[in-house]
Amino acid sequence: MEHVLAEAMRLVKPSEEELRLIGEASRELIGKLNNGLRRRGFEDMEVTLQGSVAHGTWLPGSRDIDIFVIIPKNRGVEFIKSGRALQLLAEIATENGIPWSTRYAQHPYLTLKYRGFQVDVVPCMKISPGEKPLTATDRSPLHTLYLMDKLRGKENEVRLLKAFMRVGGIYGAEIGVGGFSGYLTELLIVNYGSFLGVLESAKSWRPHQTVLDPGKHYASPSVARKIFNSPLIVIDPVDASRNAAAAVTEEAMSTFMAMAHLFTLSPSLEFFREGEPSPAFSPLLLLAMPYPANEPPDTVWGQLRRASSSLSNVLSNMGFTVYRSGEWTDEETIAAVFIALESLELPPLNLMRGPLVYAPESIEFLRKHVNASMGPFIVGTRWFAVEKRRIMDVAEAVRMELSRMPASLRSASIIKIRSEAELSSLPKNLEKAIRRFLSKPPWLSTLPPKYNASATGE
Amino acid sequence: MEHVLAEAMRLVKPSEEELRLIGEASRELIGKLNNGLRRRGFEDMEVTLQGSVAHGTWLPGSRDIDIFVIIPKNRGVEFIKSGRALQLLAEIATENGIPWSTRYAQHPYLTLKYRGFQVDVVPCMKISPGEKPLTATDRSPLHTLYLMDKLRGKENEVRLLKAFMRVGGIYGAEIGVGGFSGYLTELLIVNYGSFLGVLESAKSWRPHQTVLDPGKHYASPSVARKIFNSPLIVIDPVDASRNAAAAVTEEAMSTFMAMAHLFTLSPSLEFFREGEPSPAFSPLLLLAMPYPANEPPDTVWGQLRRASSSLSNVLSNMGFTVYRSGEWTDEETIAAVFIALESLELPPLNLMRGPLVYAPESIEFLRKHVNASMGPFIVGTRWFAVEKRRIMDVAEAVRMELSRMPASLRSASIIKIRSEAELSSLPKNLEKAIRRFLSKPPWLSTLPPKYNASATGE
């Protein structure tokens, strides 16, 4: 275990050179923004480094820097919401010859390209701990303040945890991942002291039961559970009304618990480096469509996830055996839903279970199925009938269902994939996403075989 | 309704000629047996007509006559059990030039061929009502006594009921039918007064709840239900310890209830004449084997029924969708089990549902499925894996299972039937049995369509 952790540490620590470059870029840019603001008479605004660079917990190779411009409350939240703040920051970027674009997630912000880094410049309102945020990002500076002392010396433990979660596909709070945000990983390290501490505790987590409350805002876990209805609850120490783990899905939480169990059982570097998806296959229905223009990624991921889950339900109800469904988008060109199934076609006949023979509805059932392919017949005390299916093909079933879905989905190509070879004809990034969806997690291969492996079936 | 019943009555009443012939044959034979016994000094034995001919309730065309030789108790039950009674009766048949054979069901008896009739000559011990029978057939003379007055004038109501049940395939207490014995139909008519009376009451029967107690032996139905665990309970008026409906299966009872409901809704002669099975089909697995030599029919029917039910269960557990299973034998040459299925082959892959991720068994599951075709993967909080099936073919699955079955079944041919055309290559009587198994009851076609028939699917 120590050996594996020492090796892993070398993988997750940025180089001296990277430290230097990211530090320089951040400092320079903060200087330029500060100058620009001061020259325009906005001395009351603070330009600050936030996020994983500020906390010293970014992963090697990351090109992301977060800079927050903290605006005093007396300027009013309209200063941000009207776009005035963004316009001001864009002016400063332009006069410094820095390319920029604007983004609107829950909150407008500016993205700069600077010395090869992508720098998010985010305006926010100054608030105090415990105070209600005025915009979605006002908490970030408080997070940095909260972590400052508590995280010191444990930065690389956070990096181990982030890398571990990234390999598990559960690092990131965006809806496409439904996993653990950077801040949440930091809170976990603060709470449990170390990477291994978090893993040991995760082994006894239980979805919808586990509550962490590092700020001790609630009298008991059961009080918190009544307020937050999420698989995992981690009360934000700087805001008692917020679950910092709200994005974590049951699957992400369960994946982390399983990984924690397996890693402590059988430590391996496989848990820290992203491997190639293993070759695996099942018959698949693929819906592929162009990424809908001008839609923010979270909206599209949400649509895809709802579509994938509702199509799974519809197909199950029609008699298809759905193994698993998933969704993916590169957030630029392609959006896709995949449904892995036992079979892409149903048998031509279908058993209808009717009412009990003495139920009044039995007459209606008999009328309806009097020309059945087989029966109506009685088994036990109940009527049954075997009827021809109207829809046997999964593509046809999905086509009918799509007409009820958002416009972007209605235009989807419906593709049946019968063999692994057919995957190769897809666009490379889509092919890779599907292979990842089908494959087993690479860290599973680390599981040592049991000495007395049994050969019996299931 | 009256018109239909009047027409039906013409179908079920024997002709004057038939009445005369069956009466003459019975009287002559009783005379010859009486003479033979008297000449040998057995004046204490009574030769009596029993069963449907005695009760006047046989169906037209029936060639069966029951004659019971009632032996006084002072001769001892050994007189029957030793075969002495049978030997005596066989001697008398021989000296009268009547061909005979012996049969042993629960009880040894003699079958004579006489003037085109098949006459069962059955020795039994004389007992009184309420007295415990010494052999299985001792009750029959008491049944005839009980019915003598009560049934008078209602014989043709019994005939309507028997013909109705015969069309439903539920007339007969033998194990291959699992239906209503002649005596039971007579008790029902006595109890409810008429054919329509029985039907009206059957519409409100409920399997495992309905109790009839014409002899008023029990204080309440619930007392009787505690003693007799059968779908239908009809206490034998001449023996409180016997359920005269013990042979009636859930399916036979339910079929009768459904027929009663439909006939009263829409009276038709279809309920009284046996029609051709309607063309119907589903994929089918057929086990066909020679009728096992020297096995009594009830034993063989029992084996077939157990085999059909246990194979259905095994196939369902393996993932096959079993529509219905049945069994059939002509009791001479062929015995068969049929299983109607959604499909004769399973898809190549199979979803395995694993434990919750935090369950200790998850490690074992992962070890076992680490080389799955797809996964292991987590859905919600649970592990799953998709594995190749070892057995995809229903014939192969059944072949494995047969090795655990009685010898007569182990030699069965396993035949997959994919289309209706393939039925025609089977022996005619087997083909007919399968078509009957697949078809809908002919009386169902009498159901009038609903005026506001809805076109919606299910």
mmCIF file of C-alpha atoms in Angstrom, chain A residues 42-361:
data_model
loop_
_atom_site.group_PDB
_atom_site.id
_atom_site.type_symbol
_atom_site.label_atom_id
_atom_site.label_comp_id
_atom_site.label_asym_id
_atom_site.label_seq_id
_atom_site.Cartn_x
_atom_site.Cartn_y
_atom_site.Cartn_z
ATOM 1 C CA PHE A 42 -12.996 50.641 -9.178
ATOM 2 C CA GLU A 43 -10.494 50.414 -6.304
ATOM 3 C CA ASP A 44 -13.145 48.772 -4.095
ATOM 4 C CA MET A 45 -13.118 45.531 -6.096
ATOM 5 C CA GLU A 46 -10.822 42.653 -5.117
ATOM 6 C CA VAL A 47 -9.296 40.479 -7.851
ATOM 7 C CA THR A 48 -8.534 37.097 -6.241
ATOM 8 C CA LEU A 49 -7.321 33.641 -7.178
ATOM 9 C CA GLN A 50 -9.832 30.904 -6.353
ATOM 10 C CA GLY A 51 -10.468 27.229 -6.992
ATOM 11 C CA SER A 52 -7.929 24.455 -7.220
ATOM 12 C CA VAL A 53 -5.028 26.734 -8.179
ATOM 13 C CA ALA A 54 -5.660 28.912 -5.116
ATOM 14 C CA HIS A 55 -6.014 25.820 -2.925
ATOM 15 C CA GLY A 56 -2.975 24.153 -4.472
ATOM 16 C CA THR A 57 -4.975 21.064 -5.385
ATOM 17 C CA TRP A 58 -5.117 21.105 -9.202
ATOM 18 C CA LEU A 59 -4.132 17.991 -11.097
ATOM 19 C CA PRO A 60 -1.057 17.969 -13.341
ATOM 20 C CA GLY A 61 -1.777 19.153 -16.860
ATOM 21 C CA SER A 62 -4.824 21.170 -15.841
ATOM 22 C CA ARG A 63 -5.070 24.351 -17.915
ATOM 23 C CA ASP A 64 -7.833 25.949 -15.835
ATOM 24 C CA ILE A 65 -7.434 28.986 -13.611
ATOM 25 C CA ASP A 66 -10.260 30.641 -11.662
ATOM 26 C CA ILE A 67 -10.106 34.361 -10.919
ATOM 27 C CA PHE A 68 -12.932 35.985 -8.996
ATOM 28 C CA VAL A 69 -13.645 39.687 -8.957
ATOM 29 C CA ILE A 70 -15.315 40.431 -5.618
ATOM 30 C CA ILE A 71 -17.660 43.394 -5.727
ATOM 31 C CA PRO A 72 -18.739 45.184 -2.540
ATOM 32 C CA LYS A 73 -22.404 45.025 -1.721
ATOM 33 C CA ASN A 74 -23.005 48.748 -1.962
ATOM 34 C CA ARG A 75 -22.628 48.513 -5.765
ATOM 35 C CA GLY A 76 -25.692 46.305 -5.827
ATOM 36 C CA VAL A 77 -26.178 42.906 -7.441
ATOM 37 C CA GLU A 78 -27.479 44.656 -10.563
ATOM 38 C CA PHE A 79 -23.908 45.568 -11.341
ATOM 39 C CA ILE A 80 -23.361 41.870 -12.141
ATOM 40 C CA LYS A 81 -26.791 40.890 -13.418
ATOM 41 C CA SER A 82 -27.031 43.758 -15.918
ATOM 42 C CA GLY A 83 -23.794 42.553 -17.551
ATOM 43 C CA ARG A 84 -22.006 45.765 -16.532
ATOM 44 C CA ALA A 85 -19.296 43.854 -14.612
ATOM 45 C CA LEU A 86 -18.681 41.524 -17.513
ATOM 46 C CA GLN A 87 -18.452 44.389 -19.971
ATOM 47 C CA LEU A 88 -15.912 46.142 -17.749
ATOM 48 C CA LEU A 89 -13.736 43.014 -17.470
ATOM 49 C CA ALA A 90 -13.987 42.351 -21.214
ATOM 50 C CA GLU A 91 -12.772 45.925 -21.895
ATOM 51 C CA ILE A 92 -9.759 45.346 -19.697
ATOM 52 C CA ALA A 93 -9.009 42.043 -21.464
ATOM 53 C CA THR A 94 -9.271 43.713 -24.874
ATOM 54 C CA GLU A 95 -6.934 46.572 -23.968
ATOM 55 C CA ASN A 96 -4.401 43.965 -22.763
ATOM 56 C CA GLY A 97 -4.742 42.037 -26.054
ATOM 57 C CA ILE A 98 -6.178 38.938 -24.339
ATOM 58 C CA PRO A 99 -8.772 36.916 -26.335
ATOM 59 C CA TRP A 100 -12.021 36.486 -24.393
ATOM 60 C CA SER A 101 -15.494 35.041 -24.675
ATOM 61 C CA THR A 102 -18.506 35.183 -22.365
ATOM 62 C CA ARG A 103 -20.318 32.227 -20.839
ATOM 63 C CA TYR A 104 -23.559 31.990 -18.975
ATOM 64 C CA ALA A 105 -24.004 28.950 -16.798
ATOM 65 C CA GLN A 106 -26.074 29.878 -13.738
ATOM 66 C CA HIS A 107 -24.059 33.050 -13.787
ATOM 67 C CA PRO A 108 -22.360 35.205 -16.463
ATOM 68 C CA TYR A 109 -18.581 35.000 -16.590
ATOM 69 C CA LEU A 110 -15.663 35.664 -18.885
ATOM 70 C CA THR A 111 -13.260 33.099 -20.283
ATOM 71 C CA LEU A 112 -9.810 34.312 -21.273
ATOM 72 C CA LYS A 113 -7.073 32.540 -23.173
ATOM 73 C CA TYR A 114 -3.847 33.509 -21.463
ATOM 74 C CA ARG A 115 -0.426 31.879 -21.910
ATOM 75 C CA GLY A 116 -2.048 28.611 -22.855
ATOM 76 C CA PHE A 117 -4.387 28.597 -19.860
ATOM 77 C CA GLN A 118 -8.135 28.918 -19.901
ATOM 78 C CA VAL A 119 -8.944 31.473 -17.263
ATOM 79 C CA ASP A 120 -12.467 31.928 -15.970
ATOM 80 C CA VAL A 121 -12.945 35.449 -14.678
ATOM 81 C CA VAL A 122 -16.032 35.492 -12.507
ATOM 82 C CA PRO A 123 -17.647 38.519 -10.898
ATOM 83 C CA CYS A 124 -19.300 37.892 -7.521
ATOM 84 C CA MET A 125 -20.705 39.789 -4.549
ATOM 85 C CA LYS A 126 -18.867 40.049 -1.262
ATOM 86 C CA ILE A 127 -20.688 38.196 1.497
ATOM 87 C CA SER A 128 -19.743 36.980 4.980
ATOM 88 C CA PRO A 129 -19.808 33.378 6.249
ATOM 89 C CA GLY A 130 -23.394 32.362 6.979
ATOM 90 C CA GLU A 131 -24.782 35.167 4.851
ATOM 91 C CA LYS A 132 -27.145 34.271 2.025
ATOM 92 C CA PRO A 133 -25.379 34.398 -1.380
ATOM 93 C CA LEU A 134 -26.743 36.979 -3.847
ATOM 94 C CA THR A 135 -25.396 35.211 -6.937
ATOM 95 C CA ALA A 136 -24.489 31.566 -7.479
ATOM 96 C CA THR A 137 -20.744 32.097 -7.105
ATOM 97 C CA ASP A 138 -20.553 34.345 -4.074
ATOM 98 C CA ARG A 139 -19.607 31.429 -1.832
ATOM 99 C CA SER A 140 -16.337 30.616 -3.607
ATOM 100 C CA PRO A 141 -14.171 33.193 -1.823
ATOM 101 C CA LEU A 142 -15.585 31.932 1.487
ATOM 102 C CA HIS A 143 -14.639 28.372 0.528
ATOM 103 C CA THR A 144 -11.078 29.484 -0.113
ATOM 104 C CA LEU A 145 -11.002 31.260 3.256
ATOM 105 C CA TYR A 146 -12.430 28.223 5.023
ATOM 106 C CA LEU A 147 -9.933 25.812 3.474
ATOM 107 C CA MET A 148 -6.894 28.023 3.796
ATOM 108 C CA ASP A 149 -5.571 26.749 7.138
ATOM 109 C CA LYS A 150 -7.369 23.441 7.235
ATOM 110 C CA LEU A 151 -6.035 22.126 3.939
ATOM 111 C CA ARG A 152 -2.454 23.249 4.333
ATOM 112 C CA GLY A 153 -0.041 20.330 3.907
ATOM 113 C CA LYS A 154 -2.832 18.072 2.647
ATOM 114 C CA GLU A 155 -2.978 19.408 -0.924
ATOM 115 C CA ASN A 156 -1.504 16.256 -2.389
ATOM 116 C CA GLU A 157 -3.987 14.064 -0.503
ATOM 117 C CA VAL A 158 -6.689 16.004 -2.357
ATOM 118 C CA ARG A 159 -4.824 15.381 -5.612
ATOM 119 C CA LEU A 160 -4.748 11.628 -4.926
ATOM 120 C CA LEU A 161 -8.485 11.678 -4.272
ATOM 121 C CA LYS A 162 -9.252 13.713 -7.406
ATOM 122 C CA ALA A 163 -7.137 11.471 -9.629
ATOM 123 C CA PHE A 164 -8.769 8.384 -8.086
ATOM 124 C CA MET A 165 -12.231 9.801 -8.739
ATOM 125 C CA ARG A 166 -11.304 10.881 -12.255
ATOM 126 C CA VAL A 167 -10.340 7.307 -13.105
ATOM 127 C CA GLY A 168 -13.701 6.217 -11.702
ATOM 128 C CA GLY A 169 -15.493 8.691 -13.986
ATOM 129 C CA ILE A 170 -16.994 10.393 -10.937
ATOM 130 C CA TYR A 171 -14.886 13.531 -10.637
ATOM 131 C CA GLY A 172 -16.918 16.617 -11.429
ATOM 132 C CA ALA A 173 -20.279 18.011 -10.343
ATOM 133 C CA GLU A 174 -21.478 18.736 -13.874
ATOM 134 C CA ILE A 175 -24.635 16.891 -14.788
ATOM 135 C CA GLY A 176 -22.855 14.697 -17.355
ATOM 136 C CA VAL A 177 -20.747 13.246 -14.550
ATOM 137 C CA GLY A 178 -22.998 13.593 -11.519
ATOM 138 C CA GLY A 179 -19.965 13.199 -9.334
ATOM 139 C CA PHE A 180 -17.773 14.906 -6.746
ATOM 140 C CA SER A 181 -16.777 18.559 -7.223
ATOM 141 C CA GLY A 182 -13.232 19.731 -6.494
ATOM 142 C CA TYR A 183 -14.506 21.555 -3.407
ATOM 143 C CA LEU A 184 -16.220 18.400 -2.184
ATOM 144 C CA THR A 185 -12.993 16.385 -2.472
ATOM 145 C CA GLU A 186 -11.287 19.109 -0.433
ATOM 146 C CA LEU A 187 -13.979 18.983 2.237
ATOM 147 C CA LEU A 188 -13.617 15.210 2.426
ATOM 148 C CA ILE A 189 -9.850 15.461 2.968
ATOM 149 C CA VAL A 190 -10.353 18.159 5.623
ATOM 150 C CA ASN A 191 -12.955 15.991 7.315
ATOM 151 C CA TYR A 192 -11.062 12.678 7.278
ATOM 152 C CA GLY A 193 -7.503 13.966 7.268
ATOM 153 C CA SER A 194 -6.110 11.923 4.380
ATOM 154 C CA PHE A 195 -6.832 10.087 1.146
ATOM 155 C CA LEU A 196 -6.865 6.721 2.947
ATOM 156 C CA GLY A 197 -8.993 8.219 5.702
ATOM 157 C CA VAL A 198 -11.644 9.160 3.141
ATOM 158 C CA LEU A 199 -11.500 5.689 1.566
ATOM 159 C CA GLU A 200 -11.835 3.897 4.898
ATOM 160 C CA SER A 201 -14.856 5.973 5.774
ATOM 161 C CA ALA A 202 -16.451 5.591 2.298
ATOM 162 C CA LYS A 203 -16.480 1.816 2.790
ATOM 163 C CA SER A 204 -19.142 2.270 5.440
ATOM 164 C CA TRP A 205 -21.123 4.992 3.683
ATOM 165 C CA ARG A 206 -24.722 4.162 2.781
ATOM 166 C CA PRO A 207 -26.678 5.971 0.059
ATOM 167 C CA HIS A 208 -29.385 8.224 1.521
ATOM 168 C CA GLN A 209 -28.031 7.730 5.041
ATOM 169 C CA THR A 210 -24.560 9.172 5.185
ATOM 170 C CA VAL A 211 -24.332 12.789 6.423
ATOM 171 C CA LEU A 212 -21.114 14.782 6.932
ATOM 172 C CA ASP A 213 -21.409 18.100 8.669
ATOM 173 C CA PRO A 214 -17.891 19.519 9.086
ATOM 174 C CA GLY A 215 -19.248 22.925 10.166
ATOM 175 C CA LYS A 216 -21.499 21.278 12.781
ATOM 176 C CA HIS A 217 -24.545 23.184 11.535
ATOM 177 C CA TYR A 218 -27.085 20.507 12.438
ATOM 178 C CA ALA A 219 -27.906 18.873 15.739
ATOM 179 C CA SER A 220 -27.960 15.374 14.171
ATOM 180 C CA PRO A 221 -27.732 13.575 10.815
ATOM 181 C CA SER A 222 -31.456 12.824 10.890
ATOM 182 C CA VAL A 223 -32.262 16.551 11.010
ATOM 183 C CA ALA A 224 -30.063 17.127 7.949
ATOM 184 C CA ARG A 225 -31.588 14.152 6.142
ATOM 185 C CA LYS A 226 -35.022 15.703 6.503
ATOM 186 C CA ILE A 227 -33.841 18.827 4.690
ATOM 187 C CA PHE A 228 -31.586 17.354 1.987
ATOM 188 C CA ASN A 229 -32.914 14.511 -0.094
ATOM 189 C CA SER A 230 -29.731 13.281 -1.774
ATOM 190 C CA PRO A 231 -27.764 10.024 -1.828
ATOM 191 C CA LEU A 232 -24.858 11.788 -0.095
ATOM 192 C CA ILE A 233 -25.143 14.806 2.198
ATOM 193 C CA VAL A 234 -22.111 16.988 2.992
ATOM 194 C CA ILE A 235 -23.185 20.240 4.599
ATOM 195 C CA ASP A 236 -21.203 23.171 3.219
ATOM 196 C CA PRO A 237 -19.388 24.589 6.269
ATOM 197 C CA VAL A 238 -19.816 28.148 4.936
ATOM 198 C CA ASP A 239 -23.534 27.743 4.141
ATOM 199 C CA ALA A 240 -25.743 25.507 6.269
ATOM 200 C CA SER A 241 -28.490 25.602 3.653
ATOM 201 C CA ARG A 242 -26.331 23.935 0.978
ATOM 202 C CA ASN A 243 -25.472 20.300 0.355
ATOM 203 C CA ALA A 244 -22.002 20.387 -1.217
ATOM 204 C CA ALA A 245 -22.642 16.825 -2.462
ATOM 205 C CA ALA A 246 -26.018 17.582 -4.087
ATOM 206 C CA ALA A 247 -24.681 16.647 -7.531
ATOM 207 C CA VAL A 248 -23.477 13.188 -6.454
ATOM 208 C CA THR A 249 -25.756 10.523 -7.935
ATOM 209 C CA GLU A 250 -26.427 7.133 -6.366
ATOM 210 C CA GLU A 251 -24.197 5.608 -9.011
ATOM 211 C CA ALA A 252 -21.297 7.978 -8.412
ATOM 212 C CA MET A 253 -21.520 7.446 -4.657
ATOM 213 C CA SER A 254 -21.762 3.672 -5.107
ATOM 214 C CA THR A 255 -18.858 3.682 -7.544
ATOM 215 C CA PHE A 256 -16.714 5.532 -5.038
ATOM 216 C CA MET A 257 -17.696 3.118 -2.253
ATOM 217 C CA ALA A 258 -16.873 0.134 -4.473
ATOM 218 C CA MET A 259 -13.537 1.649 -5.525
ATOM 219 C CA ALA A 260 -12.653 2.393 -1.899
ATOM 220 C CA HIS A 261 -13.413 -1.198 -0.995
ATOM 221 C CA LEU A 262 -11.379 -2.641 -3.849
ATOM 222 C CA PHE A 263 -8.439 -0.277 -3.468
ATOM 223 C CA THR A 264 -7.980 -1.000 0.228
ATOM 224 C CA LEU A 265 -8.322 -4.716 -0.561
ATOM 225 C CA SER A 266 -5.858 -4.608 -3.415
ATOM 226 C CA PRO A 267 -3.967 -1.315 -3.853
ATOM 227 C CA SER A 268 -2.861 -0.646 -7.423
ATOM 228 C CA LEU A 269 -1.709 2.209 -9.633
ATOM 229 C CA GLU A 270 -4.607 1.330 -11.967
ATOM 230 C CA PHE A 271 -6.756 3.451 -9.680
ATOM 231 C CA PHE A 272 -4.775 6.574 -10.599
ATOM 232 C CA ARG A 273 -4.192 6.378 -14.342
ATOM 233 C CA GLU A 274 -6.900 6.377 -16.916
ATOM 234 C CA GLY A 275 -6.713 3.174 -18.951
ATOM 235 C CA GLU A 276 -8.108 2.242 -22.302
ATOM 236 C CA PRO A 277 -11.638 0.845 -22.174
ATOM 237 C CA SER A 278 -11.551 -2.963 -22.238
ATOM 238 C CA PRO A 279 -13.127 -4.605 -25.263
ATOM 239 C CA ALA A 280 -16.738 -5.432 -24.400
ATOM 240 C CA PHE A 281 -19.992 -5.617 -26.225
ATOM 241 C CA SER A 282 -23.724 -6.006 -26.015
ATOM 242 C CA PRO A 283 -26.343 -5.210 -28.655
ATOM 243 C CA LEU A 284 -26.977 -1.501 -28.568
ATOM 244 C CA LEU A 285 -29.470 1.055 -29.713
ATOM 245 C CA LEU A 286 -27.810 4.369 -30.450
ATOM 246 C CA LEU A 287 -29.535 7.722 -30.873
ATOM 247 C CA ALA A 288 -27.118 10.222 -32.366
ATOM 248 C CA MET A 289 -27.922 13.840 -33.129
ATOM 249 C CA PRO A 290 -26.122 17.123 -33.736
ATOM 250 C CA TYR A 291 -25.360 19.073 -30.574
ATOM 251 C CA PRO A 292 -28.250 21.562 -30.313
ATOM 252 C CA ALA A 293 -26.929 25.041 -31.173
ATOM 253 C CA ASN A 294 -26.826 27.601 -28.345
ATOM 254 C CA GLU A 295 -27.903 25.190 -25.626
ATOM 255 C CA PRO A 296 -25.735 25.166 -22.489
ATOM 256 C CA PRO A 297 -24.166 21.737 -21.814
ATOM 257 C CA ASP A 298 -26.068 21.197 -18.558
ATOM 258 C CA THR A 299 -29.382 21.604 -20.371
ATOM 259 C CA VAL A 300 -28.336 19.139 -23.054
ATOM 260 C CA TRP A 301 -26.978 16.584 -20.590
ATOM 261 C CA GLY A 302 -30.237 16.880 -18.681
ATOM 262 C CA GLN A 303 -32.311 16.292 -21.832
ATOM 263 C CA LEU A 304 -30.165 13.326 -22.810
ATOM 264 C CA ARG A 305 -30.378 11.805 -19.351
ATOM 265 C CA ARG A 306 -34.161 12.167 -19.220
ATOM 266 C CA ALA A 307 -34.459 10.730 -22.731
ATOM 267 C CA SER A 308 -32.221 7.778 -21.928
ATOM 268 C CA SER A 309 -34.111 6.992 -18.749
ATOM 269 C CA SER A 310 -37.586 7.363 -20.240
ATOM 270 C CA LEU A 311 -36.722 5.320 -23.347
ATOM 271 C CA SER A 312 -35.363 2.575 -21.072
ATOM 272 C CA ASN A 313 -38.646 2.510 -19.204
ATOM 273 C CA VAL A 314 -40.745 2.482 -22.348
ATOM 274 C CA LEU A 315 -38.706 -0.336 -23.877
ATOM 275 C CA SER A 316 -38.843 -2.385 -20.657
ATOM 276 C CA ASN A 317 -42.602 -1.988 -20.536
ATOM 277 C CA MET A 318 -42.830 -3.194 -24.138
ATOM 278 C CA GLY A 319 -40.980 -6.375 -23.240
ATOM 279 C CA PHE A 320 -37.390 -5.525 -24.181
ATOM 280 C CA THR A 321 -34.727 -6.482 -21.640
ATOM 281 C CA VAL A 322 -32.716 -3.312 -21.084
ATOM 282 C CA TYR A 323 -29.266 -3.908 -19.616
ATOM 283 C CA ARG A 324 -28.232 -0.332 -19.091
ATOM 284 C CA SER A 325 -28.693 3.076 -20.636
ATOM 285 C CA GLY A 326 -26.347 6.015 -20.925
ATOM 286 C CA GLU A 327 -25.854 9.354 -22.603
ATOM 287 C CA TRP A 328 -22.955 11.393 -23.882
ATOM 288 C CA THR A 329 -22.121 14.608 -25.641
ATOM 289 C CA ASP A 330 -18.868 16.298 -26.572
ATOM 290 C CA GLU A 331 -20.783 19.541 -25.852
ATOM 291 C CA GLU A 332 -19.920 20.818 -29.318
ATOM 292 C CA THR A 333 -20.898 18.600 -32.245
ATOM 293 C CA ILE A 334 -22.567 15.336 -31.192
ATOM 294 C CA ALA A 335 -25.123 14.318 -28.590
ATOM 295 C CA ALA A 336 -26.067 10.684 -28.074
ATOM 296 C CA VAL A 337 -28.133 8.260 -26.032
ATOM 297 C CA PHE A 338 -27.155 4.565 -25.809
ATOM 298 C CA ILE A 339 -29.319 1.698 -24.659
ATOM 299 C CA ALA A 340 -27.710 -1.716 -24.186
ATOM 300 C CA LEU A 341 -30.274 -4.499 -24.624
ATOM 301 C CA GLU A 342 -30.518 -8.249 -24.557
ATOM 302 C CA SER A 343 -31.870 -8.146 -28.078
ATOM 303 C CA LEU A 344 -32.750 -5.551 -30.724
ATOM 304 C CA GLU A 345 -35.879 -7.420 -31.755
ATOM 305 C CA LEU A 346 -38.674 -9.027 -29.767
ATOM 306 C CA PRO A 347 -40.134 -12.454 -30.616
ATOM 307 C CA PRO A 348 -43.263 -12.197 -32.791
ATOM 308 C CA LEU A 349 -45.643 -13.327 -30.041
ATOM 309 C CA ASN A 350 -46.404 -11.843 -26.676
ATOM 310 C CA LEU A 351 -48.163 -13.311 -23.638
ATOM 311 C CA MET A 352 -50.992 -11.154 -22.287
ATOM 312 C CA ARG A 353 -51.889 -11.756 -18.659
ATOM 313 C CA GLY A 354 -55.609 -11.276 -18.239
ATOM 314 C CA PRO A 355 -57.895 -10.942 -15.237
ATOM 315 C CA LEU A 356 -59.070 -13.669 -12.850
ATOM 316 C CA VAL A 357 -61.837 -15.690 -14.489
ATOM 317 C CA TYR A 358 -64.435 -14.420 -12.044
ATOM 318 C CA ALA A 359 -63.456 -10.748 -12.371
ATOM 319 C CA PRO A 360 -65.981 -8.641 -14.293
ATOM 320 C CA GLU A 361 -63.150 -7.409 -16.578
#
